[in-house]
Coordinates of C-alpha atoms in Angstrom, one line a residue:
X232 CA -6.6 35.4 -3.1
X233 CA -6.1 34.0 -6.6
X234 CA -5.5 30.3 -7.0
X235 CA -2.7 31.0 -9.5
X236 CA -0.7 32.9 -6.9
X237 CA -1.0 30.0 -4.5
X238 CA 0.3 27.6 -7.2
X239 CA 3.2 29.9 -8.1
X240 CA 4.2 30.2 -4.4
X241 CA 4.1 26.4 -4.0
X242 CA 6.3 25.9 -7.1
X243 CA 8.9 28.3 -5.8
X244 CA 9.0 26.9 -2.3
X245 CA 9.1 23.2 -3.4
X246 CA 11.7 23.6 -6.1
X247 CA 13.9 25.7 -3.7
X248 CA 13.5 23.0 -1.0
X249 CA 14.7 20.3 -3.4
X250 CA 17.7 22.2 -4.7
X251 CA 18.8 23.5 -1.3
X252 CA 17.5 21.4 1.6
X253 CA 17.4 18.1 -0.3
X254 CA 21.0 18.4 -1.6
X255 CA 22.1 19.5 1.9
X256 CA 20.8 16.3 3.4
X257 CA 22.3 14.2 0.7
X258 CA 25.7 15.8 1.3
X259 CA 25.4 15.7 5.1
X260 CA 24.6 12.0 5.2
X261 CA 26.7 10.9 2.3
X262 CA 25.9 9.3 -1.0
X263 CA 28.2 6.7 -2.6
X264 CA 27.5 6.6 -6.4
X265 CA 29.9 3.6 -6.7
X266 CA 28.3 1.4 -4.1
X267 CA 26.4 -1.6 -5.2
X268 CA 22.8 -1.2 -4.1
X269 CA 20.6 -4.0 -2.5
X270 CA 18.9 -4.4 -5.9
X271 CA 22.1 -6.1 -7.0
X272 CA 23.6 -7.5 -3.8
X273 CA 20.3 -9.1 -2.7
X274 CA 18.7 -9.7 -6.1
X275 CA 16.0 -12.4 -5.9
X276 CA 13.8 -11.7 -9.0
X277 CA 10.7 -11.1 -6.8
X278 CA 11.2 -8.1 -4.5
X279 CA 14.9 -7.1 -5.2
X280 CA 14.8 -6.2 -8.9
X281 CA 17.0 -3.3 -10.2
X282 CA 15.1 -0.7 -12.3
X283 CA 15.8 2.5 -14.0
X284 CA 15.4 5.7 -11.9
X285 CA 12.3 6.8 -13.9
X286 CA 10.6 3.5 -13.3
X287 CA 11.4 3.5 -9.6
X288 CA 10.3 7.2 -9.4
X289 CA 7.0 6.2 -11.1
X290 CA 6.5 3.4 -8.6
X291 CA 7.4 5.6 -5.6
X292 CA 5.2 8.5 -6.6
X293 CA 2.2 6.4 -7.7
X294 CA 2.4 4.4 -4.5
X295 CA 2.8 7.1 -1.9
X296 CA 0.3 9.5 -3.5
X297 CA -2.8 7.3 -3.4
X298 CA -6.0 9.3 -2.8
X299 CA -4.4 11.0 0.2
X300 CA -3.2 14.3 -1.3
X301 CA -6.6 14.9 -2.8
X302 CA -8.9 13.7 0.0
X303 CA -6.9 15.2 2.9
X304 CA -6.6 18.9 1.9
X305 CA -10.2 19.0 0.6
X306 CA -11.6 17.5 3.9
X307 CA -9.3 19.8 6.0
X308 CA -10.4 22.9 4.1
X309 CA -13.2 23.4 6.7
X310 CA -10.5 25.3 8.6
X311 CA -9.8 27.7 5.7
X312 CA -7.2 27.6 2.9
X313 CA -4.2 29.2 4.8
X314 CA -3.8 26.5 7.5
X315 CA -4.0 23.9 4.8
X316 CA -1.4 25.6 2.6
X317 CA 1.0 26.3 5.5
X318 CA 0.9 22.7 6.7
X319 CA 1.3 21.2 3.2
X320 CA 4.3 23.3 2.3
X321 CA 6.1 23.3 5.7
X322 CA 5.1 19.7 6.5
X323 CA 6.0 18.5 3.0
X324 CA 9.5 20.0 3.1
X325 CA 10.6 19.6 6.7
X326 CA 8.5 16.5 7.8
X327 CA 7.5 14.4 4.8
X328 CA 10.4 14.7 2.4
X329 CA 12.9 14.3 5.3
X330 CA 11.2 11.2 6.5
X331 CA 10.9 9.6 3.0
X332 CA 14.6 10.3 2.3
X333 CA 15.9 9.1 5.6
X334 CA 13.8 5.9 5.5
X335 CA 15.0 5.1 2.0
X336 CA 18.6 6.0 2.9
X337 CA 18.6 3.8 6.0
X338 CA 17.1 0.9 4.1
X339 CA 19.6 1.1 1.2
X340 CA 22.4 1.2 3.7
X341 CA 21.0 -1.9 5.4
X342 CA 20.5 -4.4 2.5
X343 CA 17.1 -2.9 1.4
X344 CA 15.5 -4.0 4.6
X345 CA 12.3 -2.5 6.0
X346 CA 12.0 0.0 8.8
X347 CA 11.2 -3.0 11.1
X348 CA 14.6 -4.4 10.4
X349 CA 16.2 -1.0 11.0
X350 CA 14.5 -1.0 14.4
X351 CA 15.7 -4.5 15.2
X352 CA 19.3 -3.6 14.3
X353 CA 19.6 -0.3 16.1
X354 CA 16.8 -0.4 18.7
X355 CA 16.2 -4.0 19.5
X356 CA 14.2 -7.2 18.8
X357 CA 11.3 -6.1 21.0
X358 CA 10.9 -2.7 19.2
X359 CA 11.0 -4.5 15.9
X360 CA 8.2 -6.9 16.8
X361 CA 6.0 -4.2 18.2
X362 CA 6.6 -2.0 15.1
X363 CA 5.8 -4.9 12.7
X364 CA 2.5 -5.5 14.4
X365 CA 1.8 -1.8 14.2
X366 CA 2.7 -1.8 10.5
X367 CA 0.5 -4.8 9.8
X368 CA -2.6 -3.2 11.5
X369 CA -1.9 0.1 9.7
X370 CA -1.7 -1.7 6.4
X371 CA -5.1 -3.3 7.0
X372 CA -6.5 0.2 7.6
X373 CA -5.0 1.6 4.4
X374 CA -6.2 -1.3 2.3
X375 CA -9.7 -1.0 3.7
X376 CA -10.0 2.7 3.1
X377 CA -8.5 2.8 -0.4
X378 CA -10.3 -0.3 -1.5
X379 CA -13.6 1.3 -0.6
X380 CA -12.6 4.5 -2.5
X381 CA -11.7 2.5 -5.6
X382 CA -14.9 0.4 -5.5
X383 CA -17.0 3.6 -5.1
X384 CA -15.2 5.2 -8.0
X385 CA -15.9 2.1 -10.2
X386 CA -19.6 1.9 -9.2
X387 CA -21.5 2.1 -12.5
X388 CA -24.8 3.2 -10.9
X389 CA -25.9 6.3 -9.0
X390 CA -28.2 6.4 -6.0
X391 CA -31.3 6.1 -8.3
X392 CA -29.9 3.1 -10.2
X393 CA -29.1 5.0 -13.4
X394 CA -25.8 4.2 -15.2
X395 CA -22.9 6.5 -14.7
X396 CA -20.9 6.5 -17.9
X397 CA -17.7 8.1 -16.5
X398 CA -17.4 5.5 -13.7
X399 CA -18.0 2.7 -16.2
X400 CA -15.3 4.0 -18.4
X401 CA -12.9 4.4 -15.5
X402 CA -13.6 0.8 -14.5
X403 CA -12.8 -0.6 -18.0
X404 CA -9.7 1.5 -18.4
X405 CA -8.4 0.4 -14.9
X406 CA -8.8 -3.2 -15.8
X407 CA -7.0 -2.7 -19.1
X408 CA -4.2 -1.0 -17.1
X409 CA -3.7 -4.2 -15.2
X410 CA -3.7 -6.4 -18.3
X411 CA -1.3 -4.0 -20.2
X412 CA 0.9 -3.7 -17.2
X413 CA 1.6 -7.4 -17.2
X414 CA 2.4 -7.3 -20.9
X415 CA 4.7 -4.3 -20.4
X416 CA 6.4 -6.1 -17.5
X417 CA 7.4 -8.9 -19.8
X418 CA 8.4 -6.5 -22.5
X419 CA 10.7 -4.5 -20.1
X420 CA 12.2 -7.7 -18.7
X421 CA 13.0 -9.6 -21.9
X422 CA 13.9 -6.8 -24.3
X423 CA 16.8 -4.4 -24.1
X424 CA 15.5 -1.3 -25.7
X425 CA 16.5 2.1 -24.5
X426 CA 14.5 4.3 -22.1
X427 CA 12.8 6.3 -25.0
X428 CA 11.5 3.2 -26.7
X429 CA 10.2 1.8 -23.3
X430 CA 8.5 5.2 -22.6
X431 CA 6.9 5.2 -26.1
X432 CA 5.5 1.7 -25.6
X433 CA 4.2 2.7 -22.1
X434 CA 2.4 5.8 -23.4
X435 CA 1.0 3.9 -26.3
X436 CA -0.5 1.3 -24.0
X437 CA -1.8 4.1 -21.7
X438 CA -3.6 5.9 -24.6
X439 CA -5.0 2.6 -26.0
X440 CA -6.5 1.6 -22.6
X441 CA -8.1 5.1 -22.2
X442 CA -9.6 5.0 -25.8
X443 CA -11.0 1.6 -25.3
X444 CA -12.2 2.4 -21.8
X445 CA -14.1 5.6 -22.8
X446 CA -15.8 3.7 -25.7
X447 CA -16.6 0.5 -23.9
X448 CA -17.7 1.3 -20.3
X449 CA -18.7 -1.6 -18.0
X450 CA -21.3 -1.4 -15.3
X451 CA -21.3 -3.2 -12.0
X452 CA -22.3 -2.0 -8.5
X453 CA -20.0 -1.1 -5.6
X454 CA -20.2 -4.5 -3.9
X455 CA -19.0 -6.3 -7.0
X456 CA -16.1 -4.0 -7.4
X457 CA -15.2 -4.3 -3.7
X458 CA -14.8 -8.1 -4.2
X459 CA -13.0 -7.6 -7.5
X460 CA -10.5 -5.1 -5.9
X461 CA -9.7 -7.5 -3.1
X462 CA -9.3 -10.4 -5.5
X463 CA -6.9 -8.3 -7.6
X464 CA -4.9 -7.3 -4.5
X465 CA -4.6 -10.9 -3.4
X466 CA -2.9 -11.7 -6.8
X467 CA -0.8 -8.5 -7.0
X468 CA 0.5 -9.0 -3.5
X469 CA 2.3 -12.2 -4.3
X470 CA 3.3 -11.5 -7.9
X471 CA 7.0 -10.7 -8.7
X472 CA 7.4 -6.9 -8.8
X473 CA 8.7 -6.9 -12.4
X474 CA 5.5 -8.6 -13.6
X475 CA 3.0 -6.2 -12.3
X476 CA 4.1 -3.7 -9.6
X477 CA 6.9 -2.0 -11.6
X478 CA 5.2 -1.8 -15.0
X479 CA 1.8 -0.8 -13.6
X480 CA 3.3 2.0 -11.6
X481 CA 5.4 3.0 -14.7
X482 CA 2.2 3.3 -16.7
X483 CA 0.3 5.1 -14.0
X484 CA 3.1 7.6 -13.4
X485 CA 2.6 9.1 -16.8
X486 CA -1.2 9.3 -16.3
X487 CA -0.8 10.9 -12.9
X488 CA 1.8 13.4 -14.0
X489 CA -0.3 14.2 -17.1
X490 CA -3.2 14.9 -14.8
X491 CA -1.1 17.3 -12.7
X492 CA 0.1 19.1 -15.9
X493 CA -3.5 19.4 -17.1
X494 CA -4.5 20.8 -13.7
X495 CA -1.6 23.2 -13.7
X496 CA -2.4 24.5 -17.2
X497 CA -6.1 24.8 -16.3
X498 CA -5.3 26.9 -13.2
X499 CA -2.9 29.1 -15.1
X500 CA -5.5 29.8 -17.8
X501 CA -8.6 30.0 -15.6
X502 CA -7.0 31.8 -12.7
X503 CA -9.7 30.6 -10.3
X504 CA -10.7 32.7 -7.3
X505 CA -10.4 31.2 -3.8
X506 CA -14.0 31.3 -2.5
X507 CA -12.9 29.6 0.6
X508 CA -12.2 31.7 3.7
X509 CA -8.5 32.3 4.6
X510 CA -9.3 30.9 8.1
X511 CA -12.5 29.8 9.7
X512 CA -12.0 28.8 13.4
X513 CA -9.9 26.7 15.7
X514 CA -13.1 24.8 16.7
X515 CA -15.7 23.5 14.2
X516 CA -19.2 23.1 15.5
X517 CA -22.3 21.6 13.9
X518 CA -25.9 23.0 13.6
X519 CA -26.6 21.9 17.2
X520 CA -23.5 23.8 18.4
X521 CA -21.8 20.5 19.3
X522 CA -18.0 20.5 18.7
X523 CA -17.2 18.4 15.6
X524 CA -13.4 18.9 15.6
X525 CA -10.5 21.0 16.6
X526 CA -7.8 22.4 14.3
X527 CA -5.3 20.6 16.5
X528 CA -4.9 17.7 15.9
X529 CA -7.5 17.3 13.2
X530 CA -5.8 19.4 10.5
X531 CA -2.5 17.5 10.9
X532 CA -3.9 14.0 10.7
X533 CA -6.5 14.8 8.0
X534 CA -3.8 16.1 5.6
X535 CA -1.8 12.9 5.8
X536 CA -0.1 12.2 2.5
X537 CA 0.2 15.8 1.3
X538 CA 2.4 16.8 4.2
X539 CA 3.9 13.8 5.9
X540 CA 2.8 10.1 5.9
X541 CA 4.2 7.1 7.7
X542 CA 3.0 5.0 4.8
X543 CA 5.7 6.6 2.7
X544 CA 8.4 5.2 5.0
X545 CA 7.0 1.7 4.3
X546 CA 7.2 2.2 0.6
X547 CA 10.6 3.9 0.7
X548 CA 12.1 1.0 2.8
X549 CA 9.8 -1.8 1.7
X550 CA 9.7 -1.7 -2.1
X551 CA 11.5 1.2 -3.7
X552 CA 14.8 0.7 -1.8
X553 CA 15.0 -2.8 -3.3
X554 CA 14.8 -1.5 -6.8
X555 CA 17.2 1.5 -6.7
X556 CA 20.1 1.1 -9.2
X557 CA 22.3 3.8 -7.7
X558 CA 22.5 5.7 -4.4
X559 CA 22.3 8.9 -6.4
X560 CA 18.7 8.0 -7.3
X561 CA 17.6 8.1 -3.7
X562 CA 17.2 11.9 -3.5
X563 CA 14.9 12.4 -6.6
X564 CA 13.0 9.1 -5.9
X565 CA 12.2 9.8 -2.3
X566 CA 12.6 13.6 -1.5
X567 CA 11.5 14.6 -5.0
X568 CA 8.4 12.4 -5.1
X569 CA 7.3 13.7 -1.8
X570 CA 7.5 17.3 -2.9
X571 CA 5.6 16.5 -6.1
X572 CA 2.9 15.0 -3.9
X573 CA 2.8 18.2 -1.8
X574 CA 2.3 20.1 -5.1
X575 CA -0.7 17.8 -5.9
X576 CA -2.1 18.6 -2.5
X577 CA -1.8 22.4 -3.2
X578 CA -3.7 21.8 -6.5
X579 CA -6.4 20.0 -4.6
X580 CA -6.6 23.0 -2.2
X581 CA -7.1 25.4 -5.1
X582 CA -9.8 23.1 -6.5
X583 CA -11.9 23.1 -3.3
X584 CA -11.2 26.8 -2.8
X585 CA -12.7 27.5 -6.2
X586 CA -15.6 25.1 -5.7
X587 CA -16.5 26.5 -2.2
X588 CA -19.6 28.6 -1.8
X589 CA -20.9 31.0 0.8
X590 CA -22.5 28.0 2.5
X591 CA -19.1 26.3 2.9
X592 CA -17.5 23.3 1.2
X593 CA -19.2 21.9 -1.9
X594 CA -21.2 18.7 -1.9
X595 CA -19.8 15.5 -3.2
X596 CA -16.8 13.3 -2.5
X597 CA -13.3 14.9 -2.6
X598 CA -12.6 13.0 -5.8
X599 CA -15.7 14.5 -7.4
X600 CA -14.9 18.0 -6.2
X601 CA -11.4 17.7 -7.6
X602 CA -12.4 16.3 -10.9
X603 CA -15.3 18.8 -11.4
X604 CA -13.0 21.8 -10.7
X605 CA -10.3 20.6 -13.1
X606 CA -12.9 19.9 -15.7
X607 CA -14.2 23.4 -15.4
X608 CA -10.7 24.9 -15.7
X609 CA -9.9 22.9 -18.8
X610 CA -13.3 23.8 -20.3
X611 CA -11.9 27.3 -20.9
X612 CA -9.3 25.8 -23.3
X613 CA -11.9 23.9 -25.3
X614 CA -11.6 20.5 -23.7
X615 CA -15.1 18.9 -23.2
X616 CA -15.8 18.8 -19.4
X617 CA -17.2 15.2 -19.8
X618 CA -13.9 14.0 -21.2
X619 CA -11.6 15.8 -18.7
X620 CA -13.8 14.7 -15.8
X621 CA -13.5 11.1 -16.9
X622 CA -9.7 11.3 -17.3
X623 CA -9.2 13.0 -13.9
X624 CA -11.5 10.5 -12.2
X625 CA -9.5 7.7 -13.9
X626 CA -6.2 9.2 -12.6
X627 CA -7.6 9.4 -9.0
X628 CA -8.7 5.8 -9.1
X629 CA -5.2 4.9 -10.5
X630 CA -3.6 6.6 -7.5
X631 CA -5.7 4.6 -5.0
X632 CA -5.4 1.3 -6.8
X633 CA -1.6 1.7 -7.1
X634 CA -1.3 2.4 -3.4
X635 CA -3.3 -0.8 -2.7
X636 CA -0.7 -2.8 -4.6
X637 CA 2.1 -1.5 -2.5
X638 CA 0.6 -1.4 0.9
X639 CA -0.8 -4.9 0.6
X640 CA 2.7 -6.1 -0.2
X641 CA 4.1 -4.1 2.7
X642 CA 1.5 -5.5 5.1
X643 CA 2.2 -9.1 3.9
X644 CA 6.0 -8.6 4.4
X645 CA 5.5 -7.1 7.9
X646 CA 3.3 -10.1 8.9
X647 CA 5.9 -12.5 7.6
X648 CA 8.9 -10.7 9.2
X649 CA 7.1 -10.7 12.6
X650 CA 7.3 -14.5 12.8
X651 CA 10.8 -15.1 11.3
X652 CA 14.0 -15.0 13.4
X653 CA 17.1 -14.9 11.3
X654 CA 19.2 -16.9 13.8
X655 CA 16.7 -19.7 14.3
X656 CA 15.5 -22.5 12.2
X657 CA 11.7 -21.9 11.6
X658 CA 9.3 -24.4 13.1
X659 CA 6.5 -25.9 11.1
X660 CA 4.1 -23.4 12.6
X661 CA 6.4 -20.4 11.7
X662 CA 6.7 -21.8 8.2
X663 CA 3.0 -21.9 7.9
X664 CA 2.1 -18.4 9.2
X665 CA 5.0 -16.8 7.5
X666 CA 4.0 -18.3 4.1
X667 CA 3.3 -15.4 1.7
X668 CA -0.1 -16.8 0.7
X669 CA -1.3 -17.2 4.3
X670 CA 0.1 -13.8 5.3
X671 CA -1.7 -12.2 2.3
X672 CA -5.1 -13.9 2.9
X673 CA -5.3 -13.1 6.6
X674 CA -4.5 -9.5 5.9
X675 CA -7.0 -9.2 3.1
X676 CA -9.8 -10.8 5.1
X677 CA -9.5 -8.3 8.0
X678 CA -9.3 -5.4 5.5
X679 CA -12.4 -6.6 3.7
X680 CA -14.4 -6.7 6.9
X681 CA -13.2 -3.2 7.8
X682 CA -13.9 -1.8 4.3
X683 CA -17.6 -2.4 4.8
X684 CA -17.6 0.5 7.3
X685 CA -16.7 3.0 4.5
X686 CA -13.7 5.1 3.9
X687 CA -15.2 8.3 5.5
X688 CA -15.5 6.5 8.8
X689 CA -12.1 4.9 8.6
X690 CA -10.2 8.0 7.4
X691 CA -9.7 9.7 10.8
X692 CA -8.3 6.6 12.3
X693 CA -6.2 5.9 9.2
X694 CA -4.9 9.5 9.4
X695 CA -4.0 9.2 13.0
X696 CA -2.3 5.8 12.6
X697 CA -0.5 7.1 9.5
X698 CA 1.0 10.1 11.2
X699 CA 1.9 8.1 14.3
X700 CA 3.7 5.7 12.0
X701 CA 5.7 8.6 10.6
X702 CA 6.8 9.6 14.1
X703 CA 7.9 6.0 14.8
X704 CA 9.8 5.9 11.4
X705 CA 11.5 9.2 12.2
X706 CA 12.6 7.8 15.6
X707 CA 14.0 4.7 14.0
X708 CA 15.9 6.8 11.3
X709 CA 17.2 9.2 14.0
X710 CA 18.6 6.2 16.0
X711 CA 20.2 4.8 12.8
X712 CA 21.8 8.1 12.0
X713 CA 23.1 8.5 15.5
X714 CA 24.6 5.0 15.7
X715 CA 26.3 5.4 12.3
X716 CA 27.8 8.8 13.3
X717 CA 25.6 10.8 11.0
X718 CA 23.7 14.0 11.9
X719 CA 20.0 13.4 12.6
X720 CA 19.0 16.5 14.6
X721 CA 16.8 17.6 11.7
X722 CA 14.5 14.6 12.4
X723 CA 13.9 15.5 16.1
X724 CA 11.5 18.4 15.7
X725 CA 9.2 16.5 13.3
X726 CA 9.4 13.4 15.4
X727 CA 8.2 15.1 18.7
X728 CA 5.5 17.2 17.0
X729 CA 4.0 14.1 15.3
X730 CA 4.0 12.1 18.5
X731 CA 2.1 14.9 20.2
X732 CA -0.4 15.2 17.3
X733 CA -1.1 11.6 16.8
X734 CA -1.4 10.4 20.4
X735 CA -3.9 13.3 20.9
X736 CA -5.8 12.3 17.7
X737 CA -6.1 8.6 18.6
X738 CA -7.3 9.4 22.1
X739 CA -10.0 11.7 20.6
X740 CA -11.0 8.9 18.2
X741 CA -11.3 6.3 21.0
X742 CA -13.5 8.7 23.0
X743 CA -15.7 9.3 19.9
X744 CA -16.1 5.6 19.2
X745 CA -16.9 4.7 22.8
X746 CA -19.4 7.6 23.0
X747 CA -21.1 6.3 19.9
X748 CA -21.8 2.9 21.5
X749 CA -24.4 4.7 23.6
X750 CA -26.6 5.1 20.5
X751 CA -25.7 1.9 18.6
X752 CA -23.1 -0.9 18.6
X753 CA -21.9 -1.2 15.0
X754 CA -19.6 -4.2 14.3
X755 CA -17.3 -2.1 12.1
X756 CA -16.9 0.5 14.8
X757 CA -16.1 -2.2 17.4
X758 CA -13.3 -3.3 15.0
X759 CA -12.1 0.3 14.7
X760 CA -12.0 0.7 18.4
X761 CA -9.9 -2.5 18.8
X762 CA -7.5 -1.2 16.1
X763 CA -7.4 2.3 17.8
X764 CA -6.5 0.9 21.2
X765 CA -4.0 -1.5 19.9
X766 CA -2.3 1.2 17.7
X767 CA -2.1 3.5 20.7
X768 CA -0.6 0.9 23.0
X769 CA 1.9 -0.3 20.3
X770 CA 2.8 3.3 19.3
X771 CA 3.6 4.2 22.9
X772 CA 5.7 1.1 23.4
X773 CA 7.7 1.5 20.2
X774 CA 8.2 5.2 20.9
X775 CA 9.5 4.5 24.4
X776 CA 11.9 1.8 23.1
X777 CA 13.2 4.1 20.4
X778 CA 13.6 7.2 22.5
X779 CA 15.5 5.3 25.1
X780 CA 18.1 4.3 22.5
X781 CA 18.1 7.8 20.9
X782 CA 19.0 9.5 24.2
X783 CA 21.2 6.9 25.9
X784 CA 24.8 8.0 26.4
X785 CA 27.6 6.7 24.2
X786 CA 29.0 4.9 27.2
X787 CA 25.8 3.0 27.6
X788 CA 25.8 2.1 23.9
X789 CA 29.3 0.7 24.3

């Protein structure tokens, strides 16, 4: 199978899905273009800030993508390219895009509140509190995994201690991104230029940061960058969205889309062969014939962000819904961004399929495999592989760093919302623990401790928790649609399938962690086990609360 054929198939499926299924959902649920969105009705200058559709799309896409659509498909390729392709396309259309759209829709129709609030309104206070704890724990997992990925990408030295120019350039450029994003934020807020001028300024800053970064790389080790990343998140988490989150994502969106265009052009010209088998086996064994993993549920939790991701529901309802100017923007910002992410996952699949050998998957991290393959493709059109490799690596780190901005804020908000009761005057204790600085610090400290385990160890638990979160979000949205007399049957299939997948995966992970203690007790794995058990218990409790409301009779509701 040729990689170009896979790409063409993906484009046809995803474009048709947006034009047919996406518009069907928008019409079925109802969009009011004249309604005032929460960005205006709840405006506070910090989280509720109206922004142009292209800016919110940039934030949504850059936030939800992260490293997931690259890491997931490449790791899951051990099962062959066909299972990966089928799950990315079917999952992206009927699971992921539906979840993202329904979460944003429910949020916009409820003052831009998070999924936790939706659960409180339509399921109950107990369900809300359980869900917020789950969300907070999940956010810690995401921050830990992605912070480790970014720190490793910025590491200016290889295993032998030699300098790595590409990583040093990526580090410099990423820091300049942050500085220029703040400048762009003030420019967008205090000037009234049209979209084209704003776009021109953003692209100019993007190019300038890349030029400086490539010519002035900086070199520090992974440990330094891990501390730097957490210090950055600490500041970004409490900064008004207009000053950093919106402009940074606006900048990054152009870089990320440029990366995808470059990859698309490279695949068209190179037409890479798929050296990966169509299908390997339902059960993967190691050299000692011990079972490593099964296609079910491993495939479905490893390919998280490329097919369906609970994290997306947190972004859709936690940040993007607070910035939407018009309800009409919900479909392209949520449904459209998810399909674009699925397309990126297909590109990653083609890359690993090309790089695979007779011995199996190539050596290196998923980011290295992806960047090397794209650099090879672009080499055929005369672009130096060293330059394209640096740019692709930069884009991947931008994905992960941008997700960190958003998920840290979501985790902070979830922690705050857990303590606050709208109908009660907060006590001194509640005021203290719900303070945004305290909420941010406690979240970051736990994530930092977990990050020391390394993303490869955290990823299976992150994937399982992520997909379970998607099932819980789908339950909440299904209850909302039912109680507001809108059709939500299209959420039921994805909801039950993801419950089955994720409960199985978390149980497998718990068994694996407990078995590992027979060899050695690693503090990081103990923390993972605590998280796994808590997430399983909380997930079951939230699911039970939600399903009871979903299937209760109208008479009982009255």
